[in-house]
Amino acid sequence: MDTYLIASKNNNITDKECEEFLNDYLKILKYKKLLVIWQIYYETINQLKNFGKNVSSEFLISEMNLKKYALANIYICNSLNAFYMFEQYCEHNFTCFKEKIKQRIYDNNFSYRLIYNLRTYSTHCEIPITKIKKYIKYNDFSEINLEFLVSKNEFCEAKGLQPKVQKEVSEIIREDDIQILNYFKEVELILLKVITDIILHNKIRIINVYEKASKYIFGKPYKAASYFCRKGITNLCVIPNLKFFYYSLMEVLLENEYCKQYIDETRENIEKLCVKIKNIMNFR
């Protein structure tokens, strides 16, 4: 990846203009990191799904040993930590999430409330997975899946969790154990919706960054504007980061087949934003 530094077209850019652009540009980096964190969550869920999918018949007849049991809990804990990272990152970096989005998604999604409390449960109370159930999907053993189970009784009796959620679990889930993987997958889509809400809430600011960037010459390091040098920013990779955000936005919110069903209502607006960025920066 080439490294580019910002320089003004005519070197007449003011310190105030530089400061405004820098602040907005750093906000773009926060959106970029948000997409990266979602990808981390996505990959941890894939690890969990792959661990419990298409396992061999030898695994079916073997006993669940310490290593396999621990590995399943590692994947669960990784997913819970990635969820918490996403939630905390949004909480500390996006006012719209803290003031508008968070409470809405929490109130409207049982799966979000469950995973939110399961993270507390796994940190302060118990290891999350107490059982792993194996079952044959087809008679020819061509697919053998695993169910990852959390003890409903232990979860509902644990201290430090939200009593409302514990009551919900006892009433909604009829089985003795919580089959947790489907709830993780539901949250995966909920987090995508959070991203679209944050991006679209800030779309004017995002477009403004690209419009300002398009007015500058992005050249070799020695052309760096003196303002950024005075700020100690000697390696501001503007173009690569703007490209990274643009292509990541396309990949996560437009090209990901898994999420299309969930963001249809906002897809057109995301597409318009990407087209606008592409036209401004002439990205291929």
PDB file of C-alpha atoms in Angstrom:
ATOM      1  CA  MET A   1       0.000   0.000   0.000  1.00  0.00           C
ATOM      2  CA  ASP A   2       1.331   3.411  -1.004  1.00  0.00           C
ATOM      3  CA  THR A   3       1.728   6.057   1.656  1.00  0.00           C
ATOM      4  CA  TYR A   4       0.324   9.499   0.903  1.00  0.00           C
ATOM      5  CA  LEU A   5       0.550  12.700   2.848  1.00  0.00           C
ATOM      6  CA  ILE A   6      -1.745  15.665   2.587  1.00  0.00           C
ATOM      7  CA  ALA A   7      -0.563  18.839   0.916  1.00  0.00           C
ATOM      8  CA  SER A   8      -2.604  21.786  -0.235  1.00  0.00           C
ATOM      9  CA  LYS A   9      -3.008  22.447  -3.946  1.00  0.00           C
ATOM     10  CA  ASN A  10      -1.581  25.957  -3.685  1.00  0.00           C
ATOM     11  CA  ASN A  11      -0.100  25.904  -0.180  1.00  0.00           C
ATOM     12  CA  ASN A  12      -2.586  28.597   0.849  1.00  0.00           C
ATOM     13  CA  ILE A  13      -4.668  26.335   3.064  1.00  0.00           C
ATOM     14  CA  THR A  14      -5.111  27.871   6.491  1.00  0.00           C
ATOM     15  CA  ASP A  15      -4.398  26.256   9.831  1.00  0.00           C
ATOM     16  CA  LYS A  16      -8.119  26.424  10.615  1.00  0.00           C
ATOM     17  CA  GLU A  17      -8.977  24.546   7.415  1.00  0.00           C
ATOM     18  CA  CYS A  18      -6.318  21.958   8.220  1.00  0.00           C
ATOM     19  CA  GLU A  19      -7.664  21.546  11.744  1.00  0.00           C
ATOM     20  CA  GLU A  20     -11.232  21.058  10.480  1.00  0.00           C
ATOM     21  CA  PHE A  21     -10.160  18.559   7.882  1.00  0.00           C
ATOM     22  CA  LEU A  22      -7.969  16.673  10.336  1.00  0.00           C
ATOM     23  CA  ASN A  23     -10.807  16.361  12.875  1.00  0.00           C
ATOM     24  CA  ASP A  24     -13.218  15.104  10.232  1.00  0.00           C
ATOM     25  CA  TYR A  25     -10.616  12.770   8.768  1.00  0.00           C
ATOM     26  CA  LEU A  26      -9.939  11.242  12.192  1.00  0.00           C
ATOM     27  CA  LYS A  27     -13.687  10.601  12.471  1.00  0.00           C
ATOM     28  CA  ILE A  28     -13.498   8.599   9.249  1.00  0.00           C
ATOM     29  CA  LEU A  29     -10.867   6.453  10.916  1.00  0.00           C
ATOM     30  CA  LYS A  30     -13.351   5.735  13.706  1.00  0.00           C
ATOM     31  CA  TYR A  31     -15.933   4.538  11.164  1.00  0.00           C
ATOM     32  CA  LYS A  32     -13.244   2.388   9.572  1.00  0.00           C
ATOM     33  CA  LYS A  33     -12.365   0.822  12.926  1.00  0.00           C
ATOM     34  CA  LEU A  34     -16.059   0.154  13.569  1.00  0.00           C
ATOM     35  CA  LEU A  35     -16.221  -1.929  10.386  1.00  0.00           C
ATOM     36  CA  VAL A  36     -13.071  -3.779  11.454  1.00  0.00           C
ATOM     37  CA  ILE A  37     -14.561  -4.574  14.870  1.00  0.00           C
ATOM     38  CA  TRP A  38     -17.734  -5.913  13.249  1.00  0.00           C
ATOM     39  CA  GLN A  39     -15.537  -8.125  11.048  1.00  0.00           C
ATOM     40  CA  ILE A  40     -13.814  -9.435  14.187  1.00  0.00           C
ATOM     41  CA  TYR A  41     -17.208 -10.406  15.619  1.00  0.00           C
ATOM     42  CA  TYR A  42     -18.184 -11.985  12.282  1.00  0.00           C
ATOM     43  CA  GLU A  43     -14.991 -14.077  12.199  1.00  0.00           C
ATOM     44  CA  THR A  44     -15.411 -15.273  15.794  1.00  0.00           C
ATOM     45  CA  ILE A  45     -18.951 -16.455  14.981  1.00  0.00           C
ATOM     46  CA  ASN A  46     -17.605 -18.256  11.918  1.00  0.00           C
ATOM     47  CA  GLN A  47     -15.064 -20.023  14.108  1.00  0.00           C
ATOM     48  CA  LEU A  48     -17.881 -21.166  16.355  1.00  0.00           C
ATOM     49  CA  LYS A  49     -20.078 -22.264  13.449  1.00  0.00           C
ATOM     50  CA  ASN A  50     -17.211 -24.130  11.779  1.00  0.00           C
ATOM     51  CA  PHE A  51     -16.353 -25.872  15.029  1.00  0.00           C
ATOM     52  CA  GLY A  52     -19.909 -27.156  15.273  1.00  0.00           C
ATOM     53  CA  LYS A  53     -20.503 -27.961  11.614  1.00  0.00           C
ATOM     54  CA  ASN A  54     -19.470 -30.822   9.371  1.00  0.00           C
ATOM     55  CA  VAL A  55     -17.598 -32.633  12.088  1.00  0.00           C
ATOM     56  CA  SER A  56     -16.628 -36.220  11.409  1.00  0.00           C
ATOM     57  CA  SER A  57     -18.403 -39.394  12.498  1.00  0.00           C
ATOM     58  CA  GLU A  58     -15.321 -40.157  14.580  1.00  0.00           C
ATOM     59  CA  PHE A  59     -16.063 -37.025  16.601  1.00  0.00           C
ATOM     60  CA  LEU A  60     -19.669 -38.146  17.004  1.00  0.00           C
ATOM     61  CA  ILE A  61     -18.758 -41.420  18.682  1.00  0.00           C
ATOM     62  CA  SER A  62     -15.882 -39.981  20.719  1.00  0.00           C
ATOM     63  CA  GLU A  63     -16.333 -38.601  24.179  1.00  0.00           C
ATOM     64  CA  MET A  64     -16.223 -34.867  24.760  1.00  0.00           C
ATOM     65  CA  ASN A  65     -12.778 -34.368  26.261  1.00  0.00           C
ATOM     66  CA  LEU A  66     -11.228 -31.444  28.092  1.00  0.00           C
ATOM     67  CA  LYS A  67      -9.557 -29.955  25.018  1.00  0.00           C
ATOM     68  CA  LYS A  68     -12.728 -29.948  22.896  1.00  0.00           C
ATOM     69  CA  TYR A  69     -14.810 -28.603  25.758  1.00  0.00           C
ATOM     70  CA  ALA A  70     -12.287 -25.832  26.433  1.00  0.00           C
ATOM     71  CA  LEU A  71     -12.019 -24.965  22.736  1.00  0.00           C
ATOM     72  CA  ALA A  72     -15.783 -24.480  22.433  1.00  0.00           C
ATOM     73  CA  ASN A  73     -15.712 -22.122  25.403  1.00  0.00           C
ATOM     74  CA  ILE A  74     -12.755 -20.234  23.933  1.00  0.00           C
ATOM     75  CA  TYR A  75     -14.753 -19.551  20.772  1.00  0.00           C
ATOM     76  CA  ILE A  76     -17.787 -18.489  22.798  1.00  0.00           C
ATOM     77  CA  CYS A  77     -15.696 -16.156  24.963  1.00  0.00           C
ATOM     78  CA  ASN A  78     -14.032 -14.681  21.860  1.00  0.00           C
ATOM     79  CA  SER A  79     -17.454 -13.938  20.403  1.00  0.00           C
ATOM     80  CA  LEU A  80     -18.660 -12.365  23.648  1.00  0.00           C
ATOM     81  CA  ASN A  81     -15.538 -10.212  23.915  1.00  0.00           C
ATOM     82  CA  ALA A  82     -15.909  -9.082  20.289  1.00  0.00           C
ATOM     83  CA  PHE A  83     -19.534  -8.159  21.003  1.00  0.00           C
ATOM     84  CA  TYR A  84     -18.492  -6.157  24.061  1.00  0.00           C
ATOM     85  CA  MET A  85     -15.692  -4.456  22.101  1.00  0.00           C
ATOM     86  CA  PHE A  86     -18.220  -3.363  19.480  1.00  0.00           C
ATOM     87  CA  GLU A  87     -20.704  -2.102  22.057  1.00  0.00           C
ATOM     88  CA  GLN A  88     -18.085  -0.197  24.043  1.00  0.00           C
ATOM     89  CA  TYR A  89     -16.450   1.288  20.963  1.00  0.00           C
ATOM     90  CA  CYS A  90     -19.811   2.659  19.816  1.00  0.00           C
ATOM     91  CA  GLU A  91     -20.563   3.901  23.327  1.00  0.00           C
ATOM     92  CA  HIS A  92     -17.344   5.934  23.536  1.00  0.00           C
ATOM     93  CA  ASN A  93     -17.065   7.199  19.959  1.00  0.00           C
ATOM     94  CA  PHE A  94     -20.540   7.832  18.553  1.00  0.00           C
ATOM     95  CA  THR A  95     -22.938  10.160  20.336  1.00  0.00           C
ATOM     96  CA  CYS A  96     -25.860   8.985  18.219  1.00  0.00           C
ATOM     97  CA  PHE A  97     -25.341   5.431  19.480  1.00  0.00           C
ATOM     98  CA  LYS A  98     -25.244   6.474  23.112  1.00  0.00           C
ATOM     99  CA  GLU A  99     -28.215   8.842  22.898  1.00  0.00           C
ATOM    100  CA  LYS A 100     -30.530   7.136  20.394  1.00  0.00           C
ATOM    101  CA  ILE A 101     -29.490   3.759  19.017  1.00  0.00           C
ATOM    102  CA  LYS A 102     -28.343   1.728  22.023  1.00  0.00           C
ATOM    103  CA  GLN A 103     -31.549   1.833  24.044  1.00  0.00           C
ATOM    104  CA  ARG A 104     -33.674   1.133  20.984  1.00  0.00           C
ATOM    105  CA  ILE A 105     -31.802  -2.010  19.946  1.00  0.00           C
ATOM    106  CA  TYR A 106     -31.606  -3.187  23.551  1.00  0.00           C
ATOM    107  CA  ASP A 107     -35.344  -2.763  24.125  1.00  0.00           C
ATOM    108  CA  ASN A 108     -36.382  -4.316  20.796  1.00  0.00           C
ATOM    109  CA  ASN A 109     -34.127  -7.381  20.629  1.00  0.00           C
ATOM    110  CA  PHE A 110     -34.196 -10.241  23.106  1.00  0.00           C
ATOM    111  CA  SER A 111     -31.098 -11.788  21.511  1.00  0.00           C
ATOM    112  CA  TYR A 112     -29.119  -8.584  22.124  1.00  0.00           C
ATOM    113  CA  ARG A 113     -30.186  -8.470  25.764  1.00  0.00           C
ATOM    114  CA  LEU A 114     -29.307 -12.137  26.189  1.00  0.00           C
ATOM    115  CA  ILE A 115     -25.814 -11.858  24.691  1.00  0.00           C
ATOM    116  CA  TYR A 116     -25.194  -8.643  26.646  1.00  0.00           C
ATOM    117  CA  ASN A 117     -25.940 -10.487  29.901  1.00  0.00           C
ATOM    118  CA  LEU A 118     -24.175 -13.673  28.811  1.00  0.00           C
ATOM    119  CA  ARG A 119     -20.991 -11.665  28.499  1.00  0.00           C
ATOM    120  CA  THR A 120     -21.360 -10.566  32.151  1.00  0.00           C
ATOM    121  CA  TYR A 121     -22.238 -14.141  33.114  1.00  0.00           C
ATOM    122  CA  SER A 122     -19.113 -15.570  31.459  1.00  0.00           C
ATOM    123  CA  THR A 123     -16.886 -12.901  33.006  1.00  0.00           C
ATOM    124  CA  HIS A 124     -18.125 -12.965  36.603  1.00  0.00           C
ATOM    125  CA  CYS A 125     -20.191 -16.101  37.166  1.00  0.00           C
ATOM    126  CA  GLU A 126     -19.546 -19.237  35.104  1.00  0.00           C
ATOM    127  CA  ILE A 127     -17.928 -20.642  31.994  1.00  0.00           C
ATOM    128  CA  PRO A 128     -20.627 -20.082  29.372  1.00  0.00           C
ATOM    129  CA  ILE A 129     -20.966 -23.518  27.750  1.00  0.00           C
ATOM    130  CA  THR A 130     -22.001 -26.306  30.095  1.00  0.00           C
ATOM    131  CA  LYS A 131     -23.005 -28.888  27.462  1.00  0.00           C
ATOM    132  CA  ILE A 132     -22.270 -29.660  23.838  1.00  0.00           C
ATOM    133  CA  LYS A 133     -24.937 -31.740  22.145  1.00  0.00           C
ATOM    134  CA  LYS A 134     -24.114 -33.712  19.006  1.00  0.00           C
ATOM    135  CA  TYR A 135     -26.724 -34.685  16.466  1.00  0.00           C
ATOM    136  CA  ILE A 136     -26.816 -36.243  12.993  1.00  0.00           C
ATOM    137  CA  LYS A 137     -28.477 -34.071  10.382  1.00  0.00           C
ATOM    138  CA  TYR A 138     -28.596 -36.762   7.699  1.00  0.00           C
ATOM    139  CA  ASN A 139     -28.815 -40.563   8.008  1.00  0.00           C
ATOM    140  CA  ASP A 140     -25.671 -41.061   5.959  1.00  0.00           C
ATOM    141  CA  PHE A 141     -23.635 -39.077   8.515  1.00  0.00           C
ATOM    142  CA  SER A 142     -22.854 -36.498   5.780  1.00  0.00           C
ATOM    143  CA  GLU A 143     -23.472 -33.674   8.230  1.00  0.00           C
ATOM    144  CA  ILE A 144     -23.100 -33.812  11.993  1.00  0.00           C
ATOM    145  CA  ASN A 145     -23.736 -30.625  13.917  1.00  0.00           C
ATOM    146  CA  LEU A 146     -23.150 -29.441  17.442  1.00  0.00           C
ATOM    147  CA  GLU A 147     -25.372 -27.400  19.695  1.00  0.00           C
ATOM    148  CA  PHE A 148     -23.677 -25.193  22.265  1.00  0.00           C
ATOM    149  CA  LEU A 149     -25.761 -25.124  25.419  1.00  0.00           C
ATOM    150  CA  VAL A 150     -25.805 -22.711  28.352  1.00  0.00           C
ATOM    151  CA  SER A 151     -27.502 -23.954  31.521  1.00  0.00           C
ATOM    152  CA  LYS A 152     -30.741 -22.025  31.821  1.00  0.00           C
ATOM    153  CA  ASN A 153     -31.006 -22.762  35.531  1.00  0.00           C
ATOM    154  CA  GLU A 154     -27.481 -21.527  36.323  1.00  0.00           C
ATOM    155  CA  PHE A 155     -27.940 -18.444  34.140  1.00  0.00           C
ATOM    156  CA  CYS A 156     -31.256 -17.513  35.764  1.00  0.00           C
ATOM    157  CA  GLU A 157     -29.895 -17.967  39.287  1.00  0.00           C
ATOM    158  CA  ALA A 158     -26.598 -16.143  38.727  1.00  0.00           C
ATOM    159  CA  LYS A 159     -25.995 -12.918  40.616  1.00  0.00           C
ATOM    160  CA  GLY A 160     -25.036  -9.679  38.879  1.00  0.00           C
ATOM    161  CA  LEU A 161     -27.226 -10.139  35.808  1.00  0.00           C
ATOM    162  CA  GLN A 162     -30.275  -8.089  34.934  1.00  0.00           C
ATOM    163  CA  PRO A 163     -33.292  -9.713  36.659  1.00  0.00           C
ATOM    164  CA  LYS A 164     -35.601  -8.698  33.810  1.00  0.00           C
ATOM    165  CA  VAL A 165     -33.512 -10.645  31.312  1.00  0.00           C
ATOM    166  CA  GLN A 166     -33.239 -13.651  33.627  1.00  0.00           C
ATOM    167  CA  LYS A 167     -37.033 -13.663  33.919  1.00  0.00           C
ATOM    168  CA  GLU A 168     -37.360 -13.434  30.135  1.00  0.00           C
ATOM    169  CA  VAL A 169     -35.034 -16.383  29.675  1.00  0.00           C
ATOM    170  CA  SER A 170     -37.033 -18.496  32.124  1.00  0.00           C
ATOM    171  CA  GLU A 171     -40.283 -17.639  30.334  1.00  0.00           C
ATOM    172  CA  ILE A 172     -39.221 -17.617  26.669  1.00  0.00           C
ATOM    173  CA  ILE A 173     -36.868 -20.582  26.579  1.00  0.00           C
ATOM    174  CA  ARG A 174     -38.778 -23.769  27.362  1.00  0.00           C
ATOM    175  CA  GLU A 175     -35.844 -26.181  27.232  1.00  0.00           C
ATOM    176  CA  ASP A 176     -33.504 -26.844  30.139  1.00  0.00           C
ATOM    177  CA  ASP A 177     -30.603 -25.257  28.240  1.00  0.00           C
ATOM    178  CA  ILE A 178     -30.108 -22.190  26.056  1.00  0.00           C
ATOM    179  CA  GLN A 179     -29.042 -23.059  22.494  1.00  0.00           C
ATOM    180  CA  ILE A 180     -26.811 -20.066  22.104  1.00  0.00           C
ATOM    181  CA  LEU A 181     -25.498 -20.099  18.507  1.00  0.00           C
ATOM    182  CA  ASN A 182     -28.690 -18.789  16.874  1.00  0.00           C
ATOM    183  CA  TYR A 183     -28.722 -15.820  19.251  1.00  0.00           C
ATOM    184  CA  PHE A 184     -25.153 -14.967  18.277  1.00  0.00           C
ATOM    185  CA  LYS A 185     -26.146 -15.037  14.599  1.00  0.00           C
ATOM    186  CA  GLU A 186     -29.127 -12.770  15.250  1.00  0.00           C
ATOM    187  CA  VAL A 187     -26.874 -10.280  17.025  1.00  0.00           C
ATOM    188  CA  GLU A 188     -24.527 -10.356  14.046  1.00  0.00           C
ATOM    189  CA  LEU A 189     -27.308  -8.837  11.939  1.00  0.00           C
ATOM    190  CA  ILE A 190     -28.313  -6.393  14.671  1.00  0.00           C
ATOM    191  CA  LEU A 191     -24.758  -5.022  14.786  1.00  0.00           C
ATOM    192  CA  LEU A 192     -24.870  -4.525  11.027  1.00  0.00           C
ATOM    193  CA  LYS A 193     -27.998  -2.451  11.481  1.00  0.00           C
ATOM    194  CA  VAL A 194     -26.210  -0.411  14.147  1.00  0.00           C
ATOM    195  CA  ILE A 195     -23.419   0.320  11.659  1.00  0.00           C
ATOM    196  CA  THR A 196     -25.862   1.468   8.982  1.00  0.00           C
ATOM    197  CA  ASP A 197     -27.620   3.731  11.475  1.00  0.00           C
ATOM    198  CA  ILE A 198     -24.335   5.322  12.577  1.00  0.00           C
ATOM    199  CA  ILE A 199     -23.029   5.747   9.029  1.00  0.00           C
ATOM    200  CA  LEU A 200     -26.244   7.239   7.674  1.00  0.00           C
ATOM    201  CA  HIS A 201     -26.593   9.502  10.716  1.00  0.00           C
ATOM    202  CA  ASN A 202     -23.175  10.961   9.835  1.00  0.00           C
ATOM    203  CA  LYS A 203     -23.323  10.741   6.025  1.00  0.00           C
ATOM    204  CA  ILE A 204     -23.110  14.514   5.472  1.00  0.00           C
ATOM    205  CA  ARG A 205     -19.942  14.696   7.528  1.00  0.00           C
ATOM    206  CA  ILE A 206     -18.504  11.702   5.684  1.00  0.00           C
ATOM    207  CA  ILE A 207     -19.205  13.229   2.270  1.00  0.00           C
ATOM    208  CA  ASN A 208     -17.685  16.500   3.472  1.00  0.00           C
ATOM    209  CA  VAL A 209     -14.401  14.753   4.293  1.00  0.00           C
ATOM    210  CA  TYR A 210     -14.144  13.287   0.801  1.00  0.00           C
ATOM    211  CA  GLU A 211     -15.064  16.599  -0.830  1.00  0.00           C
ATOM    212  CA  LYS A 212     -12.341  18.380   1.114  1.00  0.00           C
ATOM    213  CA  ALA A 213      -9.819  15.648   0.387  1.00  0.00           C
ATOM    214  CA  SER A 214     -10.539  15.862  -3.334  1.00  0.00           C
ATOM    215  CA  LYS A 215      -9.423  19.525  -3.310  1.00  0.00           C
ATOM    216  CA  TYR A 216      -5.930  18.647  -2.101  1.00  0.00           C
ATOM    217  CA  ILE A 217      -2.958  17.147  -3.890  1.00  0.00           C
ATOM    218  CA  PHE A 218      -1.945  13.827  -2.397  1.00  0.00           C
ATOM    219  CA  GLY A 219       1.720  13.440  -3.217  1.00  0.00           C
ATOM    220  CA  LYS A 220       5.041  12.322  -1.880  1.00  0.00           C
ATOM    221  CA  PRO A 221       6.026  12.686   1.791  1.00  0.00           C
ATOM    222  CA  TYR A 222       8.151  15.796   1.229  1.00  0.00           C
ATOM    223  CA  LYS A 223       5.022  17.639   0.081  1.00  0.00           C
ATOM    224  CA  ALA A 224       3.322  17.261   3.422  1.00  0.00           C
ATOM    225  CA  ALA A 225       1.642  20.434   4.589  1.00  0.00           C
ATOM    226  CA  SER A 226       3.658  22.235   7.212  1.00  0.00           C
ATOM    227  CA  TYR A 227       0.639  22.279   9.508  1.00  0.00           C
ATOM    228  CA  PHE A 228       0.595  18.515   9.863  1.00  0.00           C
ATOM    229  CA  CYS A 229       4.341  18.437  10.375  1.00  0.00           C
ATOM    230  CA  ARG A 230       3.970  20.953  13.197  1.00  0.00           C
ATOM    231  CA  LYS A 231       1.353  18.687  14.722  1.00  0.00           C
ATOM    232  CA  GLY A 232       3.853  15.840  14.636  1.00  0.00           C
ATOM    233  CA  ILE A 233       1.855  13.948  12.000  1.00  0.00           C
ATOM    234  CA  THR A 234       4.522  12.837   9.583  1.00  0.00           C
ATOM    235  CA  ASN A 235       2.842   9.762   8.143  1.00  0.00           C
ATOM    236  CA  LEU A 236      -0.809  10.625   7.592  1.00  0.00           C
ATOM    237  CA  CYS A 237      -1.981   7.942   5.151  1.00  0.00           C
ATOM    238  CA  VAL A 238      -4.972   9.852   3.875  1.00  0.00           C
ATOM    239  CA  ILE A 239      -5.776   8.236   0.546  1.00  0.00           C
ATOM    240  CA  PRO A 240      -5.207   4.613   1.639  1.00  0.00           C
ATOM    241  CA  ASN A 241      -7.422   5.119   4.684  1.00  0.00           C
ATOM    242  CA  LEU A 242     -10.162   6.833   2.704  1.00  0.00           C
ATOM    243  CA  LYS A 243     -10.021   4.024   0.163  1.00  0.00           C
ATOM    244  CA  PHE A 244     -10.011   1.415   2.924  1.00  0.00           C
ATOM    245  CA  PHE A 245     -13.148   2.870   4.462  1.00  0.00           C
ATOM    246  CA  TYR A 246     -14.911   3.103   1.109  1.00  0.00           C
ATOM    247  CA  TYR A 247     -14.160  -0.476   0.073  1.00  0.00           C
ATOM    248  CA  SER A 248     -14.904  -1.808   3.559  1.00  0.00           C
ATOM    249  CA  LEU A 249     -18.244  -0.010   3.487  1.00  0.00           C
ATOM    250  CA  MET A 250     -19.015  -1.675   0.159  1.00  0.00           C
ATOM    251  CA  GLU A 251     -17.920  -5.108   1.367  1.00  0.00           C
ATOM    252  CA  VAL A 252     -19.734  -5.122   4.700  1.00  0.00           C
ATOM    253  CA  LEU A 253     -22.975  -3.318   3.868  1.00  0.00           C
ATOM    254  CA  LEU A 254     -23.494  -3.958   0.152  1.00  0.00           C
ATOM    255  CA  GLU A 255     -21.589  -7.022  -1.022  1.00  0.00           C
ATOM    256  CA  ASN A 256     -22.150  -9.238   2.003  1.00  0.00           C
ATOM    257  CA  GLU A 257     -24.953 -11.594   0.909  1.00  0.00           C
ATOM    258  CA  TYR A 258     -25.638 -12.557   4.509  1.00  0.00           C
ATOM    259  CA  CYS A 259     -26.679  -9.060   5.548  1.00  0.00           C
ATOM    260  CA  LYS A 260     -28.765  -7.979   2.535  1.00  0.00           C
ATOM    261  CA  GLN A 261     -31.971  -9.304   4.023  1.00  0.00           C
ATOM    262  CA  TYR A 262     -31.563  -7.140   7.095  1.00  0.00           C
ATOM    263  CA  ILE A 263     -30.590  -3.784   5.637  1.00  0.00           C
ATOM    264  CA  ASP A 264     -32.902  -3.616   2.641  1.00  0.00           C
ATOM    265  CA  GLU A 265     -34.700  -0.615   4.080  1.00  0.00           C
ATOM    266  CA  THR A 266     -31.450   1.393   4.177  1.00  0.00           C
ATOM    267  CA  ARG A 267     -29.591  -0.241   1.313  1.00  0.00           C
ATOM    268  CA  GLU A 268     -30.534   2.439  -1.197  1.00  0.00           C
ATOM    269  CA  ASN A 269     -29.145   5.173   1.047  1.00  0.00           C
ATOM    270  CA  ILE A 270     -25.886   3.277   1.579  1.00  0.00           C
ATOM    271  CA  GLU A 271     -25.576   2.769  -2.185  1.00  0.00           C
ATOM    272  CA  LYS A 272     -26.113   6.484  -2.797  1.00  0.00           C
ATOM    273  CA  LEU A 273     -23.424   7.322  -0.233  1.00  0.00           C
ATOM    274  CA  CYS A 274     -20.929   4.957  -1.881  1.00  0.00           C
ATOM    275  CA  VAL A 275     -21.711   6.319  -5.361  1.00  0.00           C
ATOM    276  CA  LYS A 276     -21.210   9.854  -4.057  1.00  0.00           C
ATOM    277  CA  ILE A 277     -17.816   8.965  -2.558  1.00  0.00           C
ATOM    278  CA  LYS A 278     -16.770   7.143  -5.724  1.00  0.00           C
ATOM    279  CA  ASN A 279     -17.653  10.127  -7.919  1.00  0.00           C
ATOM    280  CA  ILE A 280     -15.850  12.569  -5.654  1.00  0.00           C
ATOM    281  CA  MET A 281     -12.608  10.582  -5.371  1.00  0.00           C
ATOM    282  CA  ASN A 282     -12.804   8.762  -8.712  1.00  0.00           C
ATOM    283  CA  PHE A 283     -12.313   5.395  -6.996  1.00  0.00           C
ATOM    284  CA  ARG A 284     -12.527   2.411  -9.313  1.00  0.00           C
TER     285      ARG A 284
END
